[in-house]
Structures are given as structure tokens and as C-alpha cells.
Coordinates of C-alpha atoms and ligand atoms in Angstrom, one line a residue:
Chain A
M1 CA 0.0 0.0 0.0
H2 CA 2.8 2.4 0.8
E3 CA 4.4 1.5 -2.5
F4 CA 1.2 2.2 -4.3
G5 CA 1.1 5.7 -2.7
A6 CA 4.6 6.4 -3.6
Q7 CA 4.0 5.4 -7.3
L8 CA 0.8 7.5 -7.3
A9 CA 2.9 10.5 -6.2
N10 CA 5.6 9.8 -8.7
G11 CA 3.2 9.2 -11.5
L12 CA 1.2 12.4 -10.8
A13 CA 4.3 14.5 -10.6
L14 CA 5.7 13.1 -13.8
G15 CA 2.3 13.4 -15.4
A16 CA 2.1 17.0 -14.4
I17 CA 5.3 17.8 -16.2
Y18 CA 4.1 15.9 -19.3
A19 CA 0.8 17.8 -19.0
L20 CA 2.5 21.2 -19.0
I21 CA 4.5 20.3 -22.1
A22 CA 1.5 18.7 -23.8
L23 CA -0.5 22.0 -23.3
G24 CA 2.1 23.7 -25.6
Y25 CA 1.9 21.0 -28.3
T26 CA -1.9 21.3 -28.2
M27 CA -2.0 25.1 -28.3
V28 CA 0.3 25.3 -31.3
Y29 CA -1.4 22.4 -33.1
G30 CA -4.8 24.0 -32.4
I31 CA -3.9 27.2 -34.2
V32 CA -1.5 26.2 -37.0
E33 CA -2.0 22.5 -37.2
L34 CA 1.7 22.0 -36.8
I35 CA 3.4 19.4 -34.6
N36 CA 6.1 21.6 -33.2
F37 CA 8.9 19.0 -32.8
A38 CA 11.2 21.6 -31.3
H39 CA 8.9 22.0 -28.3
G40 CA 10.6 19.4 -26.3
D41 CA 13.9 21.1 -26.7
V42 CA 12.4 24.4 -25.6
Y43 CA 11.5 22.6 -22.5
T44 CA 15.2 21.5 -22.1
F45 CA 16.2 25.1 -22.6
G46 CA 13.9 26.0 -19.7
S47 CA 15.7 23.6 -17.3
F48 CA 19.1 25.0 -18.4
I49 CA 17.9 28.6 -17.8
T50 CA 16.6 27.5 -14.4
L51 CA 20.1 26.2 -13.6
V52 CA 21.6 29.5 -14.7
I53 CA 19.2 31.5 -12.6
L54 CA 19.6 29.4 -9.5
T55 CA 23.4 29.6 -9.9
A56 CA 23.2 33.3 -10.2
L57 CA 21.2 33.5 -7.0
G58 CA 23.9 31.5 -5.3
I59 CA 21.6 28.6 -4.6
T60 CA 23.3 25.2 -4.3
G61 CA 20.8 23.2 -2.3
E62 CA 17.5 23.5 -0.5
A63 CA 16.4 27.0 0.1
H64 CA 14.1 28.2 2.9
G65 CA 11.8 31.1 3.7
V66 CA 12.0 34.3 1.6
L67 CA 14.9 32.9 -0.5
L68 CA 12.9 29.9 -1.5
V69 CA 10.0 32.0 -2.6
V70 CA 12.2 34.4 -4.5
A71 CA 14.2 31.6 -6.1
V72 CA 11.0 29.8 -7.2
V73 CA 9.4 32.9 -8.6
V74 CA 12.4 34.2 -10.4
A75 CA 13.3 30.8 -11.8
L76 CA 9.7 30.2 -13.0
L77 CA 9.3 33.6 -14.6
G78 CA 12.8 33.7 -16.0
S79 CA 12.5 30.3 -17.6
A80 CA 9.0 31.0 -18.9
L81 CA 10.1 34.3 -20.4
A82 CA 13.3 32.9 -22.0
C83 CA 11.4 29.9 -23.5
G84 CA 8.5 32.1 -24.7
V85 CA 11.0 34.3 -26.5
L86 CA 12.8 31.3 -27.9
A87 CA 9.5 29.8 -29.2
I88 CA 8.6 33.1 -30.9
L89 CA 12.0 33.2 -32.6
I90 CA 11.5 29.7 -33.8
E91 CA 8.1 30.5 -35.2
R92 CA 9.4 33.6 -36.9
V93 CA 12.4 32.0 -38.5
A94 CA 11.3 28.4 -39.2
Y95 CA 7.5 28.3 -39.5
R96 CA 6.1 31.7 -40.6
P97 CA 7.9 31.7 -43.9
L98 CA 6.3 28.4 -44.6
R99 CA 2.8 29.4 -43.5
N100 CA 1.3 28.7 -46.9
A101 CA 3.6 25.9 -47.9
P102 CA 2.4 22.3 -48.0
R103 CA 1.9 20.9 -44.5
L104 CA 4.9 18.6 -44.7
A105 CA 7.4 21.5 -45.1
P106 CA 7.1 23.1 -41.6
L107 CA 7.1 19.6 -40.1
I108 CA 10.5 19.0 -41.6
T109 CA 11.8 22.4 -40.5
A110 CA 10.4 21.6 -37.0
I111 CA 12.6 18.5 -36.9
G112 CA 15.5 20.6 -38.2
V113 CA 15.1 23.2 -35.5
S114 CA 14.9 20.4 -32.9
F115 CA 18.3 19.1 -34.1
I116 CA 19.8 22.6 -34.0
L117 CA 18.6 23.3 -30.5
E118 CA 19.8 19.9 -29.2
N119 CA 23.2 20.5 -30.7
A120 CA 23.3 24.1 -29.3
L121 CA 22.3 22.9 -25.9
Q122 CA 25.0 20.2 -26.0
L123 CA 27.6 22.8 -27.0
W124 CA 26.5 24.9 -24.1
K125 CA 26.5 22.4 -21.3
G126 CA 28.2 19.3 -22.7
P127 CA 26.9 15.8 -23.3
A128 CA 26.7 14.6 -19.7
P129 CA 23.8 14.9 -17.3
I130 CA 23.9 18.1 -15.2
T131 CA 22.8 18.4 -11.6
V132 CA 20.3 21.0 -10.7
P133 CA 20.2 22.2 -7.0
A134 CA 17.5 20.6 -4.9
L135 CA 15.9 24.0 -4.0
I136 CA 12.6 22.6 -2.6
P137 CA 12.8 21.4 1.0
N138 CA 11.3 18.0 1.7
P139 CA 8.3 18.2 4.0
R140 CA 5.8 15.4 3.4
F141 CA 2.1 15.4 3.0
L142 CA -0.7 12.8 3.2
G143 CA 0.9 10.4 5.6
G144 CA 4.3 11.0 4.1
T145 CA 3.4 9.9 0.6
F146 CA 3.8 13.2 -1.3
S147 CA 6.8 15.4 -1.0
L148 CA 6.5 19.2 -1.2
A149 CA 8.2 19.2 -4.6
Q150 CA 5.6 16.7 -5.9
V151 CA 2.7 18.6 -4.6
S152 CA 4.1 21.9 -6.0
V153 CA 4.5 20.4 -9.5
I154 CA 1.0 18.9 -9.5
V155 CA -0.6 22.1 -8.2
L156 CA 1.4 24.2 -10.7
A157 CA 0.2 22.1 -13.6
V158 CA -3.4 22.1 -12.6
V159 CA -3.4 25.9 -11.9
T160 CA -1.7 26.5 -15.2
M161 CA -4.3 24.5 -17.1
F162 CA -7.2 26.4 -15.5
A163 CA -5.4 29.7 -16.3
L164 CA -5.0 28.6 -19.9
Q165 CA -8.7 27.5 -20.1
F166 CA -9.6 31.0 -18.8
L167 CA -7.3 32.7 -21.3
V168 CA -8.6 30.7 -24.3
H169 CA -12.3 30.8 -23.5
R170 CA -12.8 34.0 -21.5
T171 CA -10.4 36.7 -22.9
R172 CA -10.3 38.6 -26.1
L173 CA -6.9 37.2 -27.0
G174 CA -8.3 33.7 -26.5
M175 CA -11.2 34.5 -28.7
Q176 CA -8.9 35.8 -31.4
M177 CA -6.8 32.7 -31.1
R178 CA -9.8 30.5 -31.6
A179 CA -11.0 32.7 -34.5
V180 CA -7.6 32.3 -36.3
A181 CA -7.6 28.6 -35.6
Q182 CA -11.1 28.2 -37.1
D183 CA -10.8 30.4 -40.2
R184 CA -7.8 32.6 -40.8
D185 CA -9.3 34.5 -43.7
A186 CA -12.5 35.3 -41.8
A187 CA -10.3 36.4 -38.9
A188 CA -8.4 38.8 -41.1
L189 CA -11.7 40.2 -42.4
V190 CA -12.5 41.3 -38.9
G191 CA -9.2 42.9 -38.4
I192 CA -7.4 40.2 -36.5
D193 CA -3.6 40.1 -37.2
A194 CA -3.0 36.4 -37.5
N195 CA 0.8 36.8 -37.4
R196 CA 0.5 38.5 -34.0
T197 CA -2.0 36.0 -32.7
I198 CA 0.1 33.0 -33.8
A199 CA 3.2 34.6 -32.3
L200 CA 1.5 35.1 -29.0
T201 CA 0.3 31.5 -29.1
F202 CA 3.9 30.4 -29.5
L203 CA 4.9 32.7 -26.7
I204 CA 2.4 31.1 -24.4
A205 CA 3.3 27.5 -25.5
G206 CA 7.0 28.3 -25.0
A207 CA 6.3 29.8 -21.6
L208 CA 4.5 26.6 -20.6
A209 CA 7.5 24.6 -21.7
G210 CA 9.7 26.9 -19.6
I211 CA 7.5 26.3 -16.6
A212 CA 7.7 22.6 -17.2
G213 CA 11.5 22.8 -17.6
M214 CA 11.9 24.7 -14.3
A215 CA 9.6 22.2 -12.5
S216 CA 11.3 19.1 -13.8
G217 CA 14.8 20.5 -13.3
V218 CA 14.1 21.3 -9.7
Y219 CA 12.0 18.1 -9.0
Y220 CA 14.4 15.6 -10.6
Q221 CA 17.5 17.7 -9.7
S222 CA 19.0 16.9 -13.1
T223 CA 18.8 17.7 -16.8
W224 CA 20.8 17.2 -19.9
F225 CA 20.8 18.3 -23.5
L226 CA 18.5 15.6 -24.7
N227 CA 16.1 15.9 -21.8
G228 CA 13.3 17.1 -24.0
F229 CA 13.6 14.4 -26.6
G230 CA 11.9 11.6 -24.6
A231 CA 9.8 13.9 -22.5
G232 CA 8.7 15.7 -25.7
L233 CA 7.7 12.5 -27.4
K234 CA 5.8 11.3 -24.3
S235 CA 4.0 14.7 -24.0
F236 CA 3.1 14.8 -27.6
T237 CA 1.6 11.3 -27.0
A238 CA -0.2 12.7 -24.1
A239 CA -1.7 15.5 -26.2
V240 CA -2.9 13.0 -28.8
L241 CA -4.2 10.6 -26.2
G242 CA -6.3 13.4 -24.6
G243 CA -7.4 14.7 -28.0
I244 CA -5.0 17.1 -29.8
G245 CA -6.2 20.7 -29.7
N246 CA -8.0 20.1 -26.4
I247 CA -6.7 21.8 -23.3
A248 CA -8.3 19.5 -20.7
G249 CA -7.4 16.5 -22.9
A250 CA -3.7 17.5 -22.8
M251 CA -3.8 17.6 -19.0
L252 CA -5.7 14.3 -18.8
G253 CA -3.4 12.6 -21.2
G254 CA -0.3 13.9 -19.3
F255 CA -1.5 12.5 -16.0
C256 CA -2.5 9.1 -17.6
I257 CA 0.9 8.7 -19.2
G258 CA 2.7 9.8 -16.1
L259 CA 0.8 7.3 -13.9
L260 CA 1.1 4.5 -16.5
E261 CA 4.9 5.0 -16.7
A262 CA 5.3 5.1 -12.9
F263 CA 3.3 2.0 -12.2
T264 CA 4.7 0.0 -15.1
S265 CA 8.2 0.9 -14.0
A266 CA 7.5 -0.1 -10.4
T267 CA 5.8 -3.4 -11.3
I268 CA 7.1 -4.8 -14.5
G269 CA 10.2 -2.8 -14.9
G270 CA 11.3 0.6 -16.3
Q271 CA 12.2 -0.9 -19.7
W272 CA 8.5 -1.7 -20.3
A273 CA 7.3 1.8 -19.6
N274 CA 7.4 3.0 -23.2
V275 CA 5.8 -0.2 -24.4
A276 CA 3.0 0.3 -22.0
V277 CA 2.5 3.9 -22.9
F278 CA 2.3 3.3 -26.6
T279 CA 0.2 0.2 -26.3
V280 CA -2.4 2.2 -24.4
L281 CA -2.1 5.0 -26.9
I282 CA -2.8 2.6 -29.8
A283 CA -5.7 1.0 -27.9
V284 CA -7.3 4.3 -27.1
L285 CA -6.9 5.6 -30.7
V286 CA -8.5 2.4 -32.1
I287 CA -11.5 3.0 -29.9
R288 CA -11.5 6.7 -30.0
P289 CA -9.6 8.0 -33.0
N290 CA -9.8 11.6 -31.8
G291 CA -8.5 10.9 -28.3
L292 CA -10.1 10.7 -24.9
L293 CA -11.7 14.2 -25.0
G294 CA -11.4 14.9 -28.7
T295 CA -14.5 15.5 -30.9
N296 CA -15.3 14.5 -34.4
L297 CA -14.7 18.0 -35.7
P298 CA -11.2 18.8 -36.8
D299 CA -10.4 19.6 -33.2
K300 CA -8.9 23.1 -32.9
L301 CA -8.8 25.1 -29.7
Chain B
M1 CA -15.7 60.5 -48.5
S2 CA -15.7 56.7 -48.6
S3 CA -15.1 56.2 -52.3
L4 CA -13.4 53.3 -53.9
R5 CA -11.3 53.5 -57.1
I6 CA -9.9 50.4 -58.8
D7 CA -7.6 50.7 -61.7
D8 CA -6.3 48.1 -64.0
L9 CA -6.7 45.3 -61.4
C10 CA -5.4 41.9 -62.3
V11 CA -5.6 38.8 -60.1
S12 CA -4.3 35.3 -61.0
Y13 CA -4.1 32.1 -59.1
G14 CA -0.9 30.3 -59.9
G15 CA -0.8 31.4 -63.6
V16 CA -4.6 31.1 -64.1
S17 CA -5.9 34.6 -64.4
A18 CA -9.2 35.4 -62.6
L19 CA -9.4 39.1 -63.2
R20 CA -8.0 41.0 -66.1
H21 CA -7.5 44.8 -66.2
V22 CA -10.6 45.6 -64.2
S23 CA -11.3 49.3 -63.5
L24 CA -14.3 50.5 -61.6
H25 CA -15.3 53.1 -59.1
V26 CA -17.8 53.4 -56.3
E27 CA -18.7 56.8 -55.0
Q28 CA -19.4 57.8 -51.4
G29 CA -22.9 56.5 -50.4
E30 CA -23.5 54.5 -53.5
A31 CA -24.7 50.9 -53.7
I32 CA -23.4 49.1 -56.7
A33 CA -24.1 45.5 -57.9
L34 CA -21.6 43.2 -59.4
L35 CA -23.1 40.6 -61.7
G36 CA -21.5 37.7 -63.5
A37 CA -21.8 33.9 -64.1
N38 CA -20.0 31.4 -61.9
G39 CA -16.3 31.8 -62.1
A40 CA -16.5 35.3 -63.6
G41 CA -14.3 36.7 -60.9
K42 CA -16.7 38.4 -58.6
S43 CA -15.4 36.9 -55.4
S44 CA -11.9 37.5 -56.6
L45 CA -12.6 41.2 -57.0
L46 CA -13.9 41.5 -53.4
R47 CA -11.1 39.4 -52.0
A48 CA -8.6 41.6 -53.8
I49 CA -10.1 44.7 -52.3
S50 CA -9.9 43.1 -48.8
G51 CA -6.3 42.0 -49.4
L52 CA -7.0 38.3 -49.2
V53 CA -5.5 37.7 -52.6
C54 CA -2.5 39.4 -54.2
S55 CA -3.3 41.6 -57.1
S56 CA -1.6 44.1 -59.4
G57 CA -3.0 47.4 -60.4
S58 CA -4.3 49.9 -57.9
I59 CA -7.1 50.0 -55.4
A60 CA -7.6 53.2 -53.5
F61 CA -10.1 53.7 -50.6
D62 CA -10.7 57.3 -49.7
G63 CA -7.4 58.1 -51.5
V64 CA -5.4 55.5 -49.5
L65 CA -3.7 52.9 -51.7
L66 CA -4.5 49.4 -50.4
G67 CA -1.8 47.6 -52.3
G68 CA 0.5 45.6 -50.1
R69 CA -1.5 46.2 -46.9
P70 CA -2.3 43.1 -44.9
A71 CA -6.0 42.1 -44.9
A72 CA -6.4 42.8 -41.2
S73 CA -5.3 46.4 -41.6
I74 CA -7.6 46.9 -44.6
A75 CA -10.5 45.8 -42.5
R76 CA -9.5 48.3 -39.9
L77 CA -9.6 51.1 -42.5
G78 CA -13.4 50.7 -42.5
I79 CA -14.0 48.0 -45.2
G80 CA -16.4 45.3 -44.0
H81 CA -16.6 42.1 -46.0
V82 CA -19.4 39.5 -45.7
P83 CA -17.6 36.6 -47.5
E84 CA -19.1 34.1 -49.8
G85 CA -20.4 31.1 -47.8
R86 CA -20.6 33.4 -44.6
R87 CA -17.4 32.0 -43.0
L88 CA -18.6 32.3 -39.5
F89 CA -16.5 31.0 -36.6
A90 CA -18.8 28.0 -36.4
R91 CA -17.8 26.7 -33.0
M92 CA -18.1 30.0 -31.3
T93 CA -21.3 31.7 -30.1
V94 CA -23.2 34.4 -31.9
R95 CA -22.1 36.8 -29.3
E96 CA -18.5 35.9 -29.7
N97 CA -18.7 36.1 -33.5
L98 CA -20.2 39.6 -33.2
A99 CA -17.7 40.7 -30.5
L100 CA -14.8 39.6 -32.7
G101 CA -16.1 42.0 -35.4
C102 CA -15.5 45.0 -33.2
W103 CA -11.9 46.1 -32.6
D104 CA -13.0 49.3 -30.8
I105 CA -13.6 47.3 -27.6
G106 CA -15.4 50.1 -25.8
A107 CA -18.0 50.3 -28.5
T108 CA -18.8 46.5 -28.5
D109 CA -21.9 46.5 -26.4
E110 CA -23.5 49.5 -28.1
R111 CA -22.9 48.1 -31.6
M112 CA -24.1 44.7 -30.6
Q113 CA -27.3 46.2 -29.5
G114 CA -27.5 47.9 -32.8
V115 CA -27.1 44.5 -34.6
F116 CA -29.7 42.9 -32.3
A117 CA -32.1 45.8 -33.2
L118 CA -31.6 45.1 -36.8
F119 CA -31.9 41.3 -36.4
E120 CA -34.1 40.6 -33.4
R121 CA -33.7 36.9 -34.0
L122 CA -30.0 37.0 -33.1
R123 CA -30.8 38.4 -29.6
E124 CA -32.5 35.1 -28.7
R125 CA -29.7 33.1 -30.3
A126 CA -26.9 35.1 -28.8
D127 CA -25.4 32.3 -26.7
Q128 CA -26.0 29.6 -29.3
V129 CA -23.0 28.2 -31.3
A130 CA -23.0 29.8 -34.7
G131 CA -22.6 26.6 -36.6
S132 CA -26.0 25.4 -35.2
L133 CA -28.0 28.2 -36.7
S134 CA -30.2 28.1 -39.8
G135 CA -28.7 29.5 -43.1
G136 CA -30.7 32.7 -42.8
E137 CA -29.6 33.2 -39.2
Q138 CA -26.0 32.6 -40.1
Q139 CA -26.3 35.2 -42.9
M140 CA -27.6 37.6 -40.3
V141 CA -24.6 36.9 -38.0
A142 CA -22.2 37.3 -41.0
L143 CA -23.7 40.6 -41.8
G144 CA -23.9 41.6 -38.1
R145 CA -20.2 40.7 -37.6
A146 CA -19.2 43.0 -40.5
L147 CA -21.4 45.8 -39.1
M148 CA -19.6 45.5 -35.8
G149 CA -16.6 47.1 -37.3
S150 CA -18.7 50.1 -38.3
P151 CA -17.6 49.9 -41.9
R152 CA -17.9 52.8 -44.3
L153 CA -17.7 50.4 -47.3
L154 CA -19.5 47.1 -47.1
L155 CA -18.6 44.3 -49.5
L156 CA -21.3 41.6 -49.8
D157 CA -20.6 38.4 -51.5
E158 CA -23.9 36.6 -52.5
P159 CA -25.8 37.5 -49.3
S160 CA -28.9 35.6 -50.7
L161 CA -27.1 32.4 -51.4
G162 CA -29.2 29.4 -50.4
L163 CA -31.9 31.4 -48.6
A164 CA -35.7 31.3 -48.9
P165 CA -37.3 34.2 -50.8
Q166 CA -38.8 35.8 -47.6
V167 CA -35.4 35.7 -45.9
I168 CA -33.8 37.2 -49.0
A169 CA -36.4 40.0 -49.0
M170 CA -35.7 40.6 -45.3
I171 CA -31.9 40.7 -45.8
F172 CA -32.2 43.2 -48.6
A173 CA -34.6 45.3 -46.6
R174 CA -32.0 45.5 -43.8
L175 CA -29.3 46.2 -46.3
G176 CA -31.5 49.0 -47.6
E177 CA -31.6 50.5 -44.0
I178 CA -27.9 50.2 -43.6
H179 CA -27.4 51.9 -47.0
A180 CA -29.8 54.6 -46.0
R181 CA -27.6 55.4 -43.0
G182 CA -24.8 56.2 -45.5
T183 CA -22.8 53.0 -45.9
T184 CA -21.3 52.6 -49.3
M185 CA -21.9 49.1 -50.7
I186 CA -20.8 46.6 -53.3
V187 CA -23.2 43.7 -53.7
V188 CA -22.2 40.6 -55.6
E189 CA -25.2 38.5 -56.6
Q190 CA -26.3 35.5 -58.6
N191 CA -29.7 36.8 -57.8
A192 CA -29.4 39.6 -60.4
R193 CA -33.0 40.7 -60.0
A194 CA -32.6 41.4 -56.3
A195 CA -29.3 43.1 -56.8
L196 CA -30.4 45.3 -59.7
S197 CA -33.5 46.5 -57.8
F198 CA -31.3 47.3 -54.8
A199 CA -28.3 49.0 -56.4
S200 CA -28.2 52.2 -58.4
R201 CA -25.4 51.1 -60.8
A202 CA -24.0 47.7 -61.8
Y203 CA -21.0 46.2 -63.4
V204 CA -21.1 42.9 -65.3
L205 CA -18.1 40.6 -65.2
E206 CA -17.3 37.9 -67.7
N207 CA -14.2 35.8 -67.7
G208 CA -12.5 38.3 -65.4
Q209 CA -13.3 41.4 -67.4
V210 CA -15.8 44.1 -67.0
V211 CA -18.1 43.7 -70.1
R212 CA -20.9 46.0 -69.2
S213 CA -21.6 48.7 -66.7
G214 CA -24.3 51.3 -66.2
N215 CA -27.4 52.4 -64.5
A216 CA -29.1 49.5 -62.7
D217 CA -32.5 50.2 -64.2
D218 CA -31.1 50.4 -67.7
L219 CA -29.3 47.0 -67.3
A220 CA -32.5 45.5 -65.8
N221 CA -34.3 46.3 -69.0
D222 CA -31.5 45.4 -71.4
P223 CA -32.4 42.3 -73.4
T224 CA -29.0 40.8 -73.4
I225 CA -28.8 41.1 -69.6
I226 CA -32.3 39.8 -69.2
D227 CA -31.3 36.8 -71.3
A228 CA -28.1 36.1 -69.5
Y229 CA -28.8 37.0 -65.9
L230 CA -32.5 37.4 -65.4
G231 CA -33.7 34.1 -66.6
G232 CA -34.9 35.5 -69.9
V233 CA -38.3 36.5 -68.6
I234 CA -39.4 40.1 -68.4
E235 CA -41.7 40.6 -65.4
Ligands
ATP1 N1 -8.1 29.8 -54.6 C1 -8.2 29.6 -55.9 N2 -7.2 28.9 -56.6 C2 -7.3 28.7 -57.9 N3 -8.2 29.3 -58.7 C3 -9.2 30.0 -58.1 C4 -9.2 30.2 -56.7 N4 -10.3 31.0 -56.4 C5 -10.9 31.2 -57.6 N5 -10.2 30.6 -58.6 C6 -10.6 30.7 -60.0 O1 -10.7 32.1 -60.4 C7 -11.9 32.3 -61.2 C8 -12.8 33.3 -60.6 O2 -13.3 32.8 -59.4 P1 -14.2 33.6 -58.4 O3 -14.4 32.8 -57.2 O4 -13.7 35.0 -58.3 O5 -15.6 33.6 -59.3 P2 -17.0 34.1 -58.9 O6 -17.5 35.0 -59.9 O7 -17.1 34.5 -57.5 O8 -17.8 32.7 -59.0 P3 -19.1 32.2 -58.2 O9 -20.3 32.8 -58.7 O10 -19.1 30.7 -58.5 O11 -18.8 32.4 -56.8 C9 -12.5 30.9 -61.4 O12 -12.1 30.4 -62.6 C10 -12.0 30.1 -60.3 O13 -11.8 28.7 -60.6
MG2 MG1 -18.0 33.9 -55.8

């Protein structure tokens, strides 16, 4: 029973990180129907930026009180901002010029950008895993099952999802994003600048990856230049599992895959985790081709 | 003030030309009709004005050249466009569709009330998803959405398409009210009879070229026009 609780905590925390990344895939897909393969590497960039910020603040291990709060806030905002800007740059350079090209073209440049980022990150911090300071102290909740870091990561993901739902469905920017997603010409006819709206969508998606990068860096206390490769693939799977283009679906998919991975690793063995994840993905897509929460419509935002 | 001047306009789609050397003008407060068979280039002309397709030649709105401007900025100059097939944001509510039409955020509520006053039906349907409305209701939303931008020039691409006669009559009656308040209009229509009785002047497009233009009444009584566009029957 104690083991079950521990894996539940692991799975939810891992799922929360997948969910945060999946939200970015889903937002971008929703508006430009592009699988942004570079998204996972933006997430890695976030964990590197977090390391830079924590180092600059002189943090080498657990922080407490005001310093903890300051460190968390600065690292979150800094990473979100840096990743948001990076995502905008990627869109501007690699995707926008291909806006009206056949769908395959930006998909290829996305893979290219992913390679470039991975190599740049490797040049920056080397090929080996890097330690990130623990930062978050270790009080336990719910009979000692959940650590503070786990609870924080899960709460962060859930709060972010609700904030995103609010943004997309209750604000003018969100309305414009949905309009551009549904009919770009019609949006232009009512004065909506699609370039600006799409750039802002990338900014938000990048910021979410930055938040995820900060959270995972601090939670796992490690990162490396290929961190986003596997996590990106799993998160993309989460977005598809939940129904790509669907915000709640991305979150649900993320948690499902995190839990599945944690429990498979604990019971059958870590080498089976990916097998389990993709088996479930295939099974779900056979029964529900549009994902758990997807609809029949070409599902956009 | 809101006049439109088009000179030597050409549009082509990947080498296939859709408009060839079209020149026309619309004076402030005028309503003109644009007639032509399927594929004549009517929609292409409106799309060129709105900046949705690339064109050569010149288009000037109130003396401002539109060439090279992005579509969104042309709309904000005061050109409303009700596109062919309505093109609503189908998964959004009527209220959201209308709100999106207004970029002067402070004026949204007042203008929406104006649209509801024009189309009472939409008030009841305000929170319904646009895609679930009837064709006539959707056309009202499309028109309302364009009006939310308070346009000085309104481009209408087949507003009667697929609608029942009573609804067509109602839509044209409302267009008459909007026109009477001073909005300049270009109406593209298959329904030439409705368009010619609404507009004061008309242009006829054939294979991307203007082949006739003149007073709407004259055209309505012209045997070749009657033959080609009015079903060959004089009423
Ligand atoms: N996106 C496009 N790509 C290629 N050709 C196009 C495109 N849009 C229009 N055309 C062509 O341009 C010509 C003019 O089309 P347009 O839509 O302007 O005609 P129209 O007068 O509006 O016709 P309709 O009454 O059927 O709406 C047609 O030959 C059409 O096939
Ligand atoms: Mg047409």
C-alpha cells in the first residue's frame, strides 16, 4: 500500500510535467496544425535557464523562507520568459515563412530546429547529465506519501491548465486565437492580425515549456541536453491521447501517461514503460480516434 | 468621402488569371451591384479589395492605396466584407462572433445592441453556437459581424445564397436600411433581379473582365442582360 502511494505520487508529478509540455503542443497544433517538434527542446532550454538562474542566485541546495519563494518565482518567470521568446523566434524564423507551404514543409523544419537546439544545448553544457540544485525542501504530505516538490509540481500544472482555459475561453486574445484557428481569412476580415495572434500562441506555449523545464529540473534535480527528446515525445503522445487541440485533454493525457509510466516501472520494470505507454495510446486511438476528449470536428482550440 | 477607385486590377491564381484589367469606381454612399456567371471573378474582386489575394493594379479607398497592406489592416480602415459562404466562426457563439467583429472594444456593447435591433432573431440566439444556426440566421450573423466594425464600405458576396425568398427579402430590406444610413456598398449576386433593384449602378463581369456597366434600371431592361442573368423573362 505504501508502495502504491509512492508510485501514485511519482506518476502524478511526472504526469504534471508531461501535461505542462502537452499543453504547448496542443495550443500550437490548435492554431497552426503543426506538430512543433522543437517544443521538447524548448523545455530542455527551460531547465538550463533555471540552472543558470539558481546559480546566479547563489543557490546550491535546499532554500528556505524568503529565499525559497524568491528563487522559485524568479526561476519560473525567467524560464517561462526565456522559453517564450525562444519559441517566438523559432516560429518567426522556421515556421512563418512556410505558413502557406504544404503541411509537410514546416514539419521538416520543425525536426531541423529540434536538431539545431539539441546541438546548441550540447555545445553549451556538454553531453553529460547536469545536476540542478534541490531547491525545494522536503516536508511530506498525506501520511508522508507526497513530497513538497511533488505537490508543487502537480498544483502548478493544474493551476496552469485552468489559467489557460480561462485565457482561451474568456479573454479577447483567446477568442482571437480560436478565430484564427477556425478560419484565418475570416479572422483577417474582422481585423485580426494572424501573425501577431500566432506569435502570442507560440509565446504562451514556450512559456509553458519553460515552466515545465523549471519544474522538472528542480524536481528531478537533473537535466541534460536531450532531456526534452523523450519527454517531448511522451508529452506529444499525451496530447494525442487526450485529443490534440483540447486543453483539458492534454492535461488528462499527461496524467494518464505519467501514472502509467510510474506504475509500469514499479511493477514490470522501467524498460517496459514506453511499451505500456504506446500500447495504451494505440488501444485508445483504435476505440476513440480523436483521443479521450477529442471530438469529431477537426479539433482546434 | 468613402469612395473606392480600382484601376487596371489583375488577379491570378498560380498562372490562371481570374481578373484582367478591371477598372471601376464606387462613389461615397453609392450601392453598386456586381453581376456575372459562376467563375466570372466576382469573389476574386472582393477578395482583392480586402487584401485576401494578391493583385496588381491599384485600389484606392478614400485616397489610400490598399496595395501591399495586410488584410487585417484593410478591414480596420473601414472596409467590411461579408464573405461568400458566410465563413462564421462555427464553433463560437453568436455573441463571440459579433464581438470579434469589433476592434474598438469600448463600442462593442453598443454596436451589438445595434445588430440585435436590426436582427431581433439574433438576440434570442446570442449564446448559441453559430454553426448550429439556420442558413438565414447565419447570414444575419455574418452581416452583423461585418457591421460590428462600423464599416464605411461594405462588401457583400452573395448574401442571398441558399436562402428562402422571404429571408432574401428581409436581408435586402435590412441592407437598404444600412445603406440609407450612409454606408457605401458593393453587392455581388447571382440573384441579379434582387441586386439590380437594390443597387443604383451595376458592373457585369465575364471571364475576369468588365463587359458592361451602367445604371441598374437600364441594365435590368436590357435584353442581353435579361437573357443572361435574369432568366430570360421580363416581369
Ligand atoms: N483559390 C483559388 N485557386 C485557384 N483558382 C481559383 C481560386 N479561387 C478562384 N479561382 C478561379 O478564379 C476564377 C474566378 O473565381 P471567383 O471565385 O472569383 O468567381 P465568382 O465570380 O465569385 O464565381 P461564383 O459565382 O461561382 O462564386 C474561377 O475560374 C476560379 O476557378
Ligand atoms: Mg464567388
